[in-house]
């Protein structure tokens, strides 16, 4: 596993973004783990987050894209900090764009989007915190495609939860690829998280012990892709 992936896993735990316990997800599933990117709140955390996304995007998609699109709301700060990090790490200026939940009907920046205007010919990388079912793409992809004649290169999320999506057979990321025709990847997968944290100290504690590993195994027996 790449060094930055190991660091990112520990970073999520230390930032209280990736938690383990007993959680009810938006989908109604009872999960032994939960991720909340809204817990990245400090300048240092956001700076590091952007760097991890930039490294993963560069590794997976290279430099041949123009825009980072982050769906509202959590995708907005992620797209901004990643664009900053990309310029810092790779010397390439990437524009950021996000949608508004409600269209703005006044001022010089009225419309449905924040940031850069999408242009015909743009190559776009979508960026989100986590995708459990892939439902968010149902709203986002038509907005992006409807704004200009763009090519969506792919989607990058923080964590691949590795569970079945809306169809109940394939993972959410696989469903996105099948449905929309672009790649969908994550900085790390839950299998990598388990590999790195199982019975290994992180921040002075064993995060995934035998009991929690058994609960995760049971969860994937029911919902795993």
PDB file of N, CA and C in Angstrom, residues 103-195:
ATOM      1  N   UNK A 103     -30.813  28.028  -6.913  1.00  0.00           N
ATOM      2  CA  UNK A 103     -30.253  28.928  -7.917  1.00  0.00           C
ATOM      3  C   UNK A 103     -30.271  30.366  -7.431  1.00  0.00           C
ATOM      4  N   UNK A 104     -29.177  31.071  -7.668  1.00  0.00           N
ATOM      5  CA  UNK A 104     -29.076  32.480  -7.314  1.00  0.00           C
ATOM      6  C   UNK A 104     -29.581  33.312  -8.485  1.00  0.00           C
ATOM      7  N   UNK A 105     -30.540  34.218  -8.220  1.00  0.00           N
ATOM      8  CA  UNK A 105     -31.182  34.956  -9.316  1.00  0.00           C
ATOM      9  C   UNK A 105     -30.810  36.432  -9.352  1.00  0.00           C
ATOM     10  N   UNK A 106     -29.701  36.796  -8.684  1.00  0.00           N
ATOM     11  CA  UNK A 106     -29.285  38.198  -8.692  1.00  0.00           C
ATOM     12  C   UNK A 106     -27.760  38.281  -8.621  1.00  0.00           C
ATOM     13  N   UNK A 107     -27.218  39.472  -8.939  1.00  0.00           N
ATOM     14  CA  UNK A 107     -25.781  39.690  -8.866  1.00  0.00           C
ATOM     15  C   UNK A 107     -25.049  39.196 -10.097  1.00  0.00           C
ATOM     16  N   UNK A 108     -23.740  39.484 -10.114  1.00  0.00           N
ATOM     17  CA  UNK A 108     -22.918  39.120 -11.273  1.00  0.00           C
ATOM     18  C   UNK A 108     -22.688  37.617 -11.367  1.00  0.00           C
ATOM     19  N   UNK A 109     -22.852  36.909 -10.241  1.00  0.00           N
ATOM     20  CA  UNK A 109     -22.588  35.463 -10.245  1.00  0.00           C
ATOM     21  C   UNK A 109     -23.875  34.652 -10.121  1.00  0.00           C
ATOM     22  N   UNK A 110     -24.981  35.201 -10.633  1.00  0.00           N
ATOM     23  CA  UNK A 110     -26.235  34.468 -10.521  1.00  0.00           C
ATOM     24  C   UNK A 110     -26.181  33.190 -11.363  1.00  0.00           C
ATOM     25  N   UNK A 111     -27.000  32.241 -10.972  1.00  0.00           N
ATOM     26  CA  UNK A 111     -27.024  30.970 -11.683  1.00  0.00           C
ATOM     27  C   UNK A 111     -27.005  29.797 -10.725  1.00  0.00           C
ATOM     28  N   UNK A 112     -26.685  28.634 -11.258  1.00  0.00           N
ATOM     29  CA  UNK A 112     -26.762  27.387 -10.496  1.00  0.00           C
ATOM     30  C   UNK A 112     -25.414  26.893  -9.986  1.00  0.00           C
ATOM     31  N   UNK A 113     -24.339  27.656 -10.269  1.00  0.00           N
ATOM     32  CA  UNK A 113     -23.001  27.162  -9.933  1.00  0.00           C
ATOM     33  C   UNK A 113     -22.177  28.208  -9.185  1.00  0.00           C
ATOM     34  N   UNK A 114     -21.196  27.695  -8.441  1.00  0.00           N
ATOM     35  CA  UNK A 114     -20.178  28.510  -7.784  1.00  0.00           C
ATOM     36  C   UNK A 114     -18.852  28.277  -8.490  1.00  0.00           C
ATOM     37  N   UNK A 115     -17.946  29.232  -8.358  1.00  0.00           N
ATOM     38  CA  UNK A 115     -16.608  29.038  -8.901  1.00  0.00           C
ATOM     39  C   UNK A 115     -16.539  29.236 -10.395  1.00  0.00           C
ATOM     40  N   UNK A 116     -15.697  28.429 -11.046  1.00  0.00           N
ATOM     41  CA  UNK A 116     -15.459  28.590 -12.480  1.00  0.00           C
ATOM     42  C   UNK A 116     -16.675  28.164 -13.285  1.00  0.00           C
ATOM     43  N   UNK A 117     -16.880  28.836 -14.393  1.00  0.00           N
ATOM     44  CA  UNK A 117     -17.949  28.458 -15.311  1.00  0.00           C
ATOM     45  C   UNK A 117     -17.482  27.269 -16.152  1.00  0.00           C
ATOM     46  N   UNK A 118     -18.344  26.262 -16.275  1.00  0.00           N
ATOM     47  CA  UNK A 118     -18.012  25.113 -17.118  1.00  0.00           C
ATOM     48  C   UNK A 118     -18.070  25.525 -18.588  1.00  0.00           C
ATOM     49  N   UNK A 119     -17.082  25.087 -19.371  1.00  0.00           N
ATOM     50  CA  UNK A 119     -16.987  25.458 -20.782  1.00  0.00           C
ATOM     51  C   UNK A 119     -17.005  24.210 -21.654  1.00  0.00           C
ATOM     52  N   UNK A 120     -17.464  24.388 -22.892  1.00  0.00           N
ATOM     53  CA  UNK A 120     -17.409  23.290 -23.855  1.00  0.00           C
ATOM     54  C   UNK A 120     -15.973  22.793 -23.985  1.00  0.00           C
ATOM     55  N   UNK A 121     -15.793  21.494 -23.935  1.00  0.00           N
ATOM     56  CA  UNK A 121     -14.463  20.909 -24.070  1.00  0.00           C
ATOM     57  C   UNK A 121     -13.749  20.652 -22.760  1.00  0.00           C
ATOM     58  N   UNK A 122     -14.288  21.184 -21.657  1.00  0.00           N
ATOM     59  CA  UNK A 122     -13.655  20.947 -20.361  1.00  0.00           C
ATOM     60  C   UNK A 122     -13.643  19.460 -20.018  1.00  0.00           C
ATOM     61  N   UNK A 123     -12.542  19.051 -19.397  1.00  0.00           N
ATOM     62  CA  UNK A 123     -12.444  17.707 -18.825  1.00  0.00           C
ATOM     63  C   UNK A 123     -12.572  17.852 -17.310  1.00  0.00           C
ATOM     64  N   UNK A 124     -13.521  17.142 -16.737  1.00  0.00           N
ATOM     65  CA  UNK A 124     -13.930  17.368 -15.348  1.00  0.00           C
ATOM     66  C   UNK A 124     -13.672  16.127 -14.498  1.00  0.00           C
ATOM     67  N   UNK A 125     -13.086  16.335 -13.331  1.00  0.00           N
ATOM     68  CA  UNK A 125     -12.998  15.283 -12.315  1.00  0.00           C
ATOM     69  C   UNK A 125     -13.984  15.638 -11.208  1.00  0.00           C
ATOM     70  N   UNK A 126     -14.927  14.738 -10.944  1.00  0.00           N
ATOM     71  CA  UNK A 126     -15.878  14.916  -9.856  1.00  0.00           C
ATOM     72  C   UNK A 126     -15.191  14.530  -8.552  1.00  0.00           C
ATOM     73  N   UNK A 127     -15.594  15.200  -7.469  1.00  0.00           N
ATOM     74  CA  UNK A 127     -14.924  14.953  -6.194  1.00  0.00           C
ATOM     75  C   UNK A 127     -15.962  14.987  -5.072  1.00  0.00           C
ATOM     76  N   UNK A 128     -15.976  13.933  -4.251  1.00  0.00           N
ATOM     77  CA  UNK A 128     -16.937  13.836  -3.151  1.00  0.00           C
ATOM     78  C   UNK A 128     -16.263  13.267  -1.916  1.00  0.00           C
ATOM     79  N   UNK A 129     -16.991  13.277  -0.787  1.00  0.00           N
ATOM     80  CA  UNK A 129     -16.415  12.715   0.431  1.00  0.00           C
ATOM     81  C   UNK A 129     -16.515  11.196   0.421  1.00  0.00           C
ATOM     82  N   UNK A 130     -17.725  10.671   0.299  1.00  0.00           N
ATOM     83  CA  UNK A 130     -17.914   9.226   0.294  1.00  0.00           C
ATOM     84  C   UNK A 130     -19.183   8.920  -0.489  1.00  0.00           C
ATOM     85  N   UNK A 131     -19.217   7.777  -1.139  1.00  0.00           N
ATOM     86  CA  UNK A 131     -20.415   7.361  -1.871  1.00  0.00           C
ATOM     87  C   UNK A 131     -20.840   5.992  -1.350  1.00  0.00           C
ATOM     88  N   UNK A 132     -22.003   5.960  -0.696  1.00  0.00           N
ATOM     89  CA  UNK A 132     -22.513   4.696  -0.161  1.00  0.00           C
ATOM     90  C   UNK A 132     -23.374   3.992  -1.198  1.00  0.00           C
ATOM     91  N   UNK A 133     -24.313   4.737  -1.789  1.00  0.00           N
ATOM     92  CA  UNK A 133     -25.230   4.123  -2.750  1.00  0.00           C
ATOM     93  C   UNK A 133     -25.090   4.668  -4.163  1.00  0.00           C
ATOM     94  N   UNK A 134     -24.383   5.803  -4.325  1.00  0.00           N
ATOM     95  CA  UNK A 134     -24.244   6.405  -5.643  1.00  0.00           C
ATOM     96  C   UNK A 134     -25.401   7.315  -6.019  1.00  0.00           C
ATOM     97  N   UNK A 135     -26.339   7.514  -5.083  1.00  0.00           N
ATOM     98  CA  UNK A 135     -27.542   8.296  -5.387  1.00  0.00           C
ATOM     99  C   UNK A 135     -27.222   9.751  -5.714  1.00  0.00           C
ATOM    100  N   UNK A 136     -26.175  10.308  -5.087  1.00  0.00           N
ATOM    101  CA  UNK A 136     -25.852  11.718  -5.318  1.00  0.00           C
ATOM    102  C   UNK A 136     -25.540  12.001  -6.779  1.00  0.00           C
ATOM    103  N   UNK A 137     -25.002  11.005  -7.491  1.00  0.00           N
ATOM    104  CA  UNK A 137     -24.656  11.214  -8.896  1.00  0.00           C
ATOM    105  C   UNK A 137     -25.904  11.398  -9.767  1.00  0.00           C
ATOM    106  N   UNK A 138     -27.041  10.893  -9.308  1.00  0.00           N
ATOM    107  CA  UNK A 138     -28.279  11.050 -10.073  1.00  0.00           C
ATOM    108  C   UNK A 138     -28.618  12.525 -10.255  1.00  0.00           C
ATOM    109  N   UNK A 139     -28.285  13.340  -9.256  1.00  0.00           N
ATOM    110  CA  UNK A 139     -28.553  14.774  -9.335  1.00  0.00           C
ATOM    111  C   UNK A 139     -27.403  15.528  -9.986  1.00  0.00           C
ATOM    112  N   UNK A 140     -26.183  15.115  -9.652  1.00  0.00           N
ATOM    113  CA  UNK A 140     -25.013  15.898 -10.040  1.00  0.00           C
ATOM    114  C   UNK A 140     -24.650  15.765 -11.515  1.00  0.00           C
ATOM    115  N   UNK A 141     -24.630  14.550 -12.025  1.00  0.00           N
ATOM    116  CA  UNK A 141     -24.187  14.334 -13.408  1.00  0.00           C
ATOM    117  C   UNK A 141     -25.043  15.110 -14.418  1.00  0.00           C
ATOM    118  N   UNK A 142     -26.388  15.074 -14.332  1.00  0.00           N
ATOM    119  CA  UNK A 142     -27.182  15.862 -15.285  1.00  0.00           C
ATOM    120  C   UNK A 142     -26.913  17.366 -15.212  1.00  0.00           C
ATOM    121  N   UNK A 143     -26.639  17.869 -14.011  1.00  0.00           N
ATOM    122  CA  UNK A 143     -26.311  19.298 -13.865  1.00  0.00           C
ATOM    123  C   UNK A 143     -25.036  19.638 -14.616  1.00  0.00           C
ATOM    124  N   UNK A 144     -24.007  18.832 -14.419  1.00  0.00           N
ATOM    125  CA  UNK A 144     -22.715  19.096 -15.041  1.00  0.00           C
ATOM    126  C   UNK A 144     -22.815  18.951 -16.555  1.00  0.00           C
ATOM    127  N   UNK A 145     -23.428  17.861 -17.003  1.00  0.00           N
ATOM    128  CA  UNK A 145     -23.567  17.629 -18.441  1.00  0.00           C
ATOM    129  C   UNK A 145     -24.464  18.674 -19.109  1.00  0.00           C
ATOM    130  N   UNK A 146     -25.424  19.193 -18.352  1.00  0.00           N
ATOM    131  CA  UNK A 146     -26.338  20.184 -18.913  1.00  0.00           C
ATOM    132  C   UNK A 146     -25.767  21.580 -18.992  1.00  0.00           C
ATOM    133  N   UNK A 147     -24.668  21.831 -18.253  1.00  0.00           N
ATOM    134  CA  UNK A 147     -24.089  23.171 -18.206  1.00  0.00           C
ATOM    135  C   UNK A 147     -23.216  23.471 -19.424  1.00  0.00           C
ATOM    136  N   UNK A 148     -22.571  22.441 -19.974  1.00  0.00           N
ATOM    137  CA  UNK A 148     -21.686  22.621 -21.132  1.00  0.00           C
ATOM    138  C   UNK A 148     -21.354  21.251 -21.703  1.00  0.00           C
ATOM    139  N   UNK A 149     -20.724  21.256 -22.872  1.00  0.00           N
ATOM    140  CA  UNK A 149     -20.324  20.005 -23.524  1.00  0.00           C
ATOM    141  C   UNK A 149     -18.997  19.557 -22.930  1.00  0.00           C
ATOM    142  N   UNK A 150     -19.072  18.926 -21.753  1.00  0.00           N
ATOM    143  CA  UNK A 150     -17.873  18.539 -21.021  1.00  0.00           C
ATOM    144  C   UNK A 150     -17.701  17.024 -21.051  1.00  0.00           C
ATOM    145  N   UNK A 151     -16.492  16.587 -20.731  1.00  0.00           N
ATOM    146  CA  UNK A 151     -16.195  15.171 -20.539  1.00  0.00           C
ATOM    147  C   UNK A 151     -15.897  14.944 -19.069  1.00  0.00           C
ATOM    148  N   UNK A 152     -16.636  14.039 -18.436  1.00  0.00           N
ATOM    149  CA  UNK A 152     -16.341  13.692 -17.048  1.00  0.00           C
ATOM    150  C   UNK A 152     -15.307  12.572 -17.063  1.00  0.00           C
ATOM    151  N   UNK A 153     -14.120  12.895 -16.588  1.00  0.00           N
ATOM    152  CA  UNK A 153     -13.000  11.949 -16.596  1.00  0.00           C
ATOM    153  C   UNK A 153     -13.226  10.856 -15.557  1.00  0.00           C
ATOM    154  N   UNK A 154     -13.692  11.248 -14.372  1.00  0.00           N
ATOM    155  CA  UNK A 154     -13.893  10.272 -13.312  1.00  0.00           C
ATOM    156  C   UNK A 154     -14.339  10.935 -12.032  1.00  0.00           C
ATOM    157  N   UNK A 155     -14.584  10.104 -11.050  1.00  0.00           N
ATOM    158  CA  UNK A 155     -14.991  10.534  -9.710  1.00  0.00           C
ATOM    159  C   UNK A 155     -13.934  10.066  -8.718  1.00  0.00           C
ATOM    160  N   UNK A 156     -13.612  10.934  -7.746  1.00  0.00           N
ATOM    161  CA  UNK A 156     -12.721  10.540  -6.657  1.00  0.00           C
ATOM    162  C   UNK A 156     -13.426  10.807  -5.332  1.00  0.00           C
ATOM    163  N   UNK A 157     -13.496   9.765  -4.492  1.00  0.00           N
ATOM    164  CA  UNK A 157     -14.047   9.904  -3.150  1.00  0.00           C
ATOM    165  C   UNK A 157     -12.966   9.540  -2.139  1.00  0.00           C
ATOM    166  N   UNK A 158     -13.209   9.868  -0.873  1.00  0.00           N
ATOM    167  CA  UNK A 158     -12.240   9.546   0.173  1.00  0.00           C
ATOM    168  C   UNK A 158     -12.149   8.051   0.411  1.00  0.00           C
ATOM    169  N   UNK A 159     -13.333   7.434   0.570  1.00  0.00           N
ATOM    170  CA  UNK A 159     -13.381   6.058   1.044  1.00  0.00           C
ATOM    171  C   UNK A 159     -14.354   5.233   0.207  1.00  0.00           C
ATOM    172  N   UNK A 160     -13.878   4.108  -0.287  1.00  0.00           N
ATOM    173  CA  UNK A 160     -14.754   3.142  -0.931  1.00  0.00           C
ATOM    174  C   UNK A 160     -15.288   2.218   0.159  1.00  0.00           C
ATOM    175  N   UNK A 161     -16.573   2.366   0.496  1.00  0.00           N
ATOM    176  CA  UNK A 161     -17.155   1.558   1.559  1.00  0.00           C
ATOM    177  C   UNK A 161     -17.303   0.094   1.152  1.00  0.00           C
ATOM    178  N   UNK A 162     -17.191  -0.188  -0.148  1.00  0.00           N
ATOM    179  CA  UNK A 162     -17.196  -1.555  -0.651  1.00  0.00           C
ATOM    180  C   UNK A 162     -18.485  -2.307  -0.320  1.00  0.00           C
ATOM    181  N   UNK A 163     -19.609  -1.598  -0.407  1.00  0.00           N
ATOM    182  CA  UNK A 163     -20.889  -2.254  -0.196  1.00  0.00           C
ATOM    183  C   UNK A 163     -21.781  -2.033  -1.403  1.00  0.00           C
ATOM    184  N   UNK A 164     -22.828  -2.832  -1.510  1.00  0.00           N
ATOM    185  CA  UNK A 164     -23.671  -2.775  -2.685  1.00  0.00           C
ATOM    186  C   UNK A 164     -24.382  -1.431  -2.797  1.00  0.00           C
ATOM    187  N   UNK A 165     -24.564  -0.979  -4.038  1.00  0.00           N
ATOM    188  CA  UNK A 165     -25.232   0.290  -4.302  1.00  0.00           C
ATOM    189  C   UNK A 165     -26.728   0.112  -4.454  1.00  0.00           C
ATOM    190  N   UNK A 166     -27.335   0.984  -5.245  1.00  0.00           N
ATOM    191  CA  UNK A 166     -28.794   1.001  -5.393  1.00  0.00           C
ATOM    192  C   UNK A 166     -29.323  -0.287  -6.003  1.00  0.00           C
ATOM    193  N   UNK A 167     -28.537  -0.895  -6.895  1.00  0.00           N
ATOM    194  CA  UNK A 167     -28.997  -2.112  -7.569  1.00  0.00           C
ATOM    195  C   UNK A 167     -28.929  -3.363  -6.726  1.00  0.00           C
ATOM    196  N   UNK A 168     -28.158  -3.296  -5.621  1.00  0.00           N
ATOM    197  CA  UNK A 168     -28.098  -4.423  -4.702  1.00  0.00           C
ATOM    198  C   UNK A 168     -27.155  -5.535  -5.093  1.00  0.00           C
ATOM    199  N   UNK A 169     -26.351  -5.341  -6.157  1.00  0.00           N
ATOM    200  CA  UNK A 169     -25.433  -6.393  -6.595  1.00  0.00           C
ATOM    201  C   UNK A 169     -23.985  -5.908  -6.662  1.00  0.00           C
ATOM    202  N   UNK A 170     -23.779  -4.761  -7.307  1.00  0.00           N
ATOM    203  CA  UNK A 170     -22.434  -4.217  -7.457  1.00  0.00           C
ATOM    204  C   UNK A 170     -22.210  -3.088  -6.455  1.00  0.00           C
ATOM    205  N   UNK A 171     -20.933  -2.729  -6.262  1.00  0.00           N
ATOM    206  CA  UNK A 171     -20.620  -1.604  -5.390  1.00  0.00           C
ATOM    207  C   UNK A 171     -21.110  -0.304  -6.014  1.00  0.00           C
ATOM    208  N   UNK A 172     -21.271   0.712  -5.175  1.00  0.00           N
ATOM    209  CA  UNK A 172     -21.727   2.017  -5.663  1.00  0.00           C
ATOM    210  C   UNK A 172     -20.783   2.561  -6.730  1.00  0.00           C
ATOM    211  N   UNK A 173     -19.485   2.401  -6.523  1.00  0.00           N
ATOM    212  CA  UNK A 173     -18.521   2.919  -7.495  1.00  0.00           C
ATOM    213  C   UNK A 173     -18.605   2.161  -8.816  1.00  0.00           C
ATOM    214  N   UNK A 174     -18.828   0.853  -8.753  1.00  0.00           N
ATOM    215  CA  UNK A 174     -18.994   0.069  -9.984  1.00  0.00           C
ATOM    216  C   UNK A 174     -20.282   0.464 -10.709  1.00  0.00           C
ATOM    217  N   UNK A 175     -21.346   0.706  -9.951  1.00  0.00           N
ATOM    218  CA  UNK A 175     -22.615   1.121 -10.559  1.00  0.00           C
ATOM    219  C   UNK A 175     -22.485   2.464 -11.256  1.00  0.00           C
ATOM    220  N   UNK A 176     -21.739   3.384 -10.631  1.00  0.00           N
ATOM    221  CA  UNK A 176     -21.530   4.691 -11.241  1.00  0.00           C
ATOM    222  C   UNK A 176     -20.823   4.529 -12.585  1.00  0.00           C
ATOM    223  N   UNK A 177     -19.800   3.687 -12.623  1.00  0.00           N
ATOM    224  CA  UNK A 177     -19.068   3.461 -13.874  1.00  0.00           C
ATOM    225  C   UNK A 177     -19.982   2.868 -14.942  1.00  0.00           C
ATOM    226  N   UNK A 178     -20.802   1.889 -14.544  1.00  0.00           N
ATOM    227  CA  UNK A 178     -21.714   1.244 -15.498  1.00  0.00           C
ATOM    228  C   UNK A 178     -22.797   2.205 -15.984  1.00  0.00           C
ATOM    229  N   UNK A 179     -23.318   3.024 -15.077  1.00  0.00           N
ATOM    230  CA  UNK A 179     -24.442   3.907 -15.392  1.00  0.00           C
ATOM    231  C   UNK A 179     -24.022   5.124 -16.212  1.00  0.00           C
ATOM    232  N   UNK A 180     -22.900   5.736 -15.835  1.00  0.00           N
ATOM    233  CA  UNK A 180     -22.535   7.023 -16.429  1.00  0.00           C
ATOM    234  C   UNK A 180     -21.336   6.952 -17.369  1.00  0.00           C
ATOM    235  N   UNK A 181     -20.622   5.832 -17.351  1.00  0.00           N
ATOM    236  CA  UNK A 181     -19.546   5.657 -18.314  1.00  0.00           C
ATOM    237  C   UNK A 181     -18.229   6.307 -17.952  1.00  0.00           C
ATOM    238  N   UNK A 182     -18.089   6.760 -16.707  1.00  0.00           N
ATOM    239  CA  UNK A 182     -16.786   7.275 -16.289  1.00  0.00           C
ATOM    240  C   UNK A 182     -16.301   6.509 -15.059  1.00  0.00           C
ATOM    241  N   UNK A 183     -15.005   6.574 -14.841  1.00  0.00           N
ATOM    242  CA  UNK A 183     -14.373   5.823 -13.763  1.00  0.00           C
ATOM    243  C   UNK A 183     -14.771   6.404 -12.407  1.00  0.00           C
ATOM    244  N   UNK A 184     -14.745   5.582 -11.379  1.00  0.00           N
ATOM    245  CA  UNK A 184     -15.051   6.030 -10.021  1.00  0.00           C
ATOM    246  C   UNK A 184     -14.093   5.331  -9.069  1.00  0.00           C
ATOM    247  N   UNK A 185     -13.295   6.118  -8.368  1.00  0.00           N
ATOM    248  CA  UNK A 185     -12.253   5.545  -7.515  1.00  0.00           C
ATOM    249  C   UNK A 185     -12.227   6.249  -6.157  1.00  0.00           C
ATOM    250  N   UNK A 186     -11.441   5.676  -5.234  1.00  0.00           N
ATOM    251  CA  UNK A 186     -11.342   6.222  -3.883  1.00  0.00           C
ATOM    252  C   UNK A 186      -9.875   6.335  -3.478  1.00  0.00           C
ATOM    253  N   UNK A 187      -9.605   7.253  -2.562  1.00  0.00           N
ATOM    254  CA  UNK A 187      -8.236   7.372  -2.037  1.00  0.00           C
ATOM    255  C   UNK A 187      -7.846   6.039  -1.390  1.00  0.00           C
ATOM    256  N   UNK A 188      -8.761   5.511  -0.560  1.00  0.00           N
ATOM    257  CA  UNK A 188      -8.549   4.194   0.054  1.00  0.00           C
ATOM    258  C   UNK A 188      -9.860   3.427   0.071  1.00  0.00           C
ATOM    259  N   UNK A 189      -9.758   2.127   0.191  1.00  0.00           N
ATOM    260  CA  UNK A 189     -10.930   1.258   0.340  1.00  0.00           C
ATOM    261  C   UNK A 189     -11.009   0.760   1.774  1.00  0.00           C
ATOM    262  N   UNK A 190     -12.179   0.257   2.168  1.00  0.00           N
ATOM    263  CA  UNK A 190     -12.307  -0.290   3.511  1.00  0.00           C
ATOM    264  C   UNK A 190     -11.407  -1.501   3.701  1.00  0.00           C
ATOM    265  N   UNK A 191     -11.150  -2.265   2.663  1.00  0.00           N
ATOM    266  CA  UNK A 191     -10.233  -3.407   2.815  1.00  0.00           C
ATOM    267  C   UNK A 191      -8.833  -2.912   3.177  1.00  0.00           C
ATOM    268  N   UNK A 192      -8.423  -1.774   2.602  1.00  0.00           N
ATOM    269  CA  UNK A 192      -7.121  -1.193   2.944  1.00  0.00           C
ATOM    270  C   UNK A 192      -7.127  -0.639   4.358  1.00  0.00           C
ATOM    271  N   UNK A 193      -8.254  -0.047   4.769  1.00  0.00           N
ATOM    272  CA  UNK A 193      -8.383   0.457   6.145  1.00  0.00           C
ATOM    273  C   UNK A 193      -8.230  -0.688   7.134  1.00  0.00           C
ATOM    274  N   UNK A 194      -8.944  -1.789   6.880  1.00  0.00           N
ATOM    275  CA  UNK A 194      -8.890  -2.947   7.777  1.00  0.00           C
ATOM    276  C   UNK A 194      -7.482  -3.540   7.793  1.00  0.00           C
ATOM    277  N   UNK A 195      -6.891  -3.672   6.621  1.00  0.00           N
ATOM    278  CA  UNK A 195      -5.529  -4.208   6.528  1.00  0.00           C
ATOM    279  C   UNK A 195      -4.556  -3.392   7.374  1.00  0.00           C
TER     280      UNK A 195
END
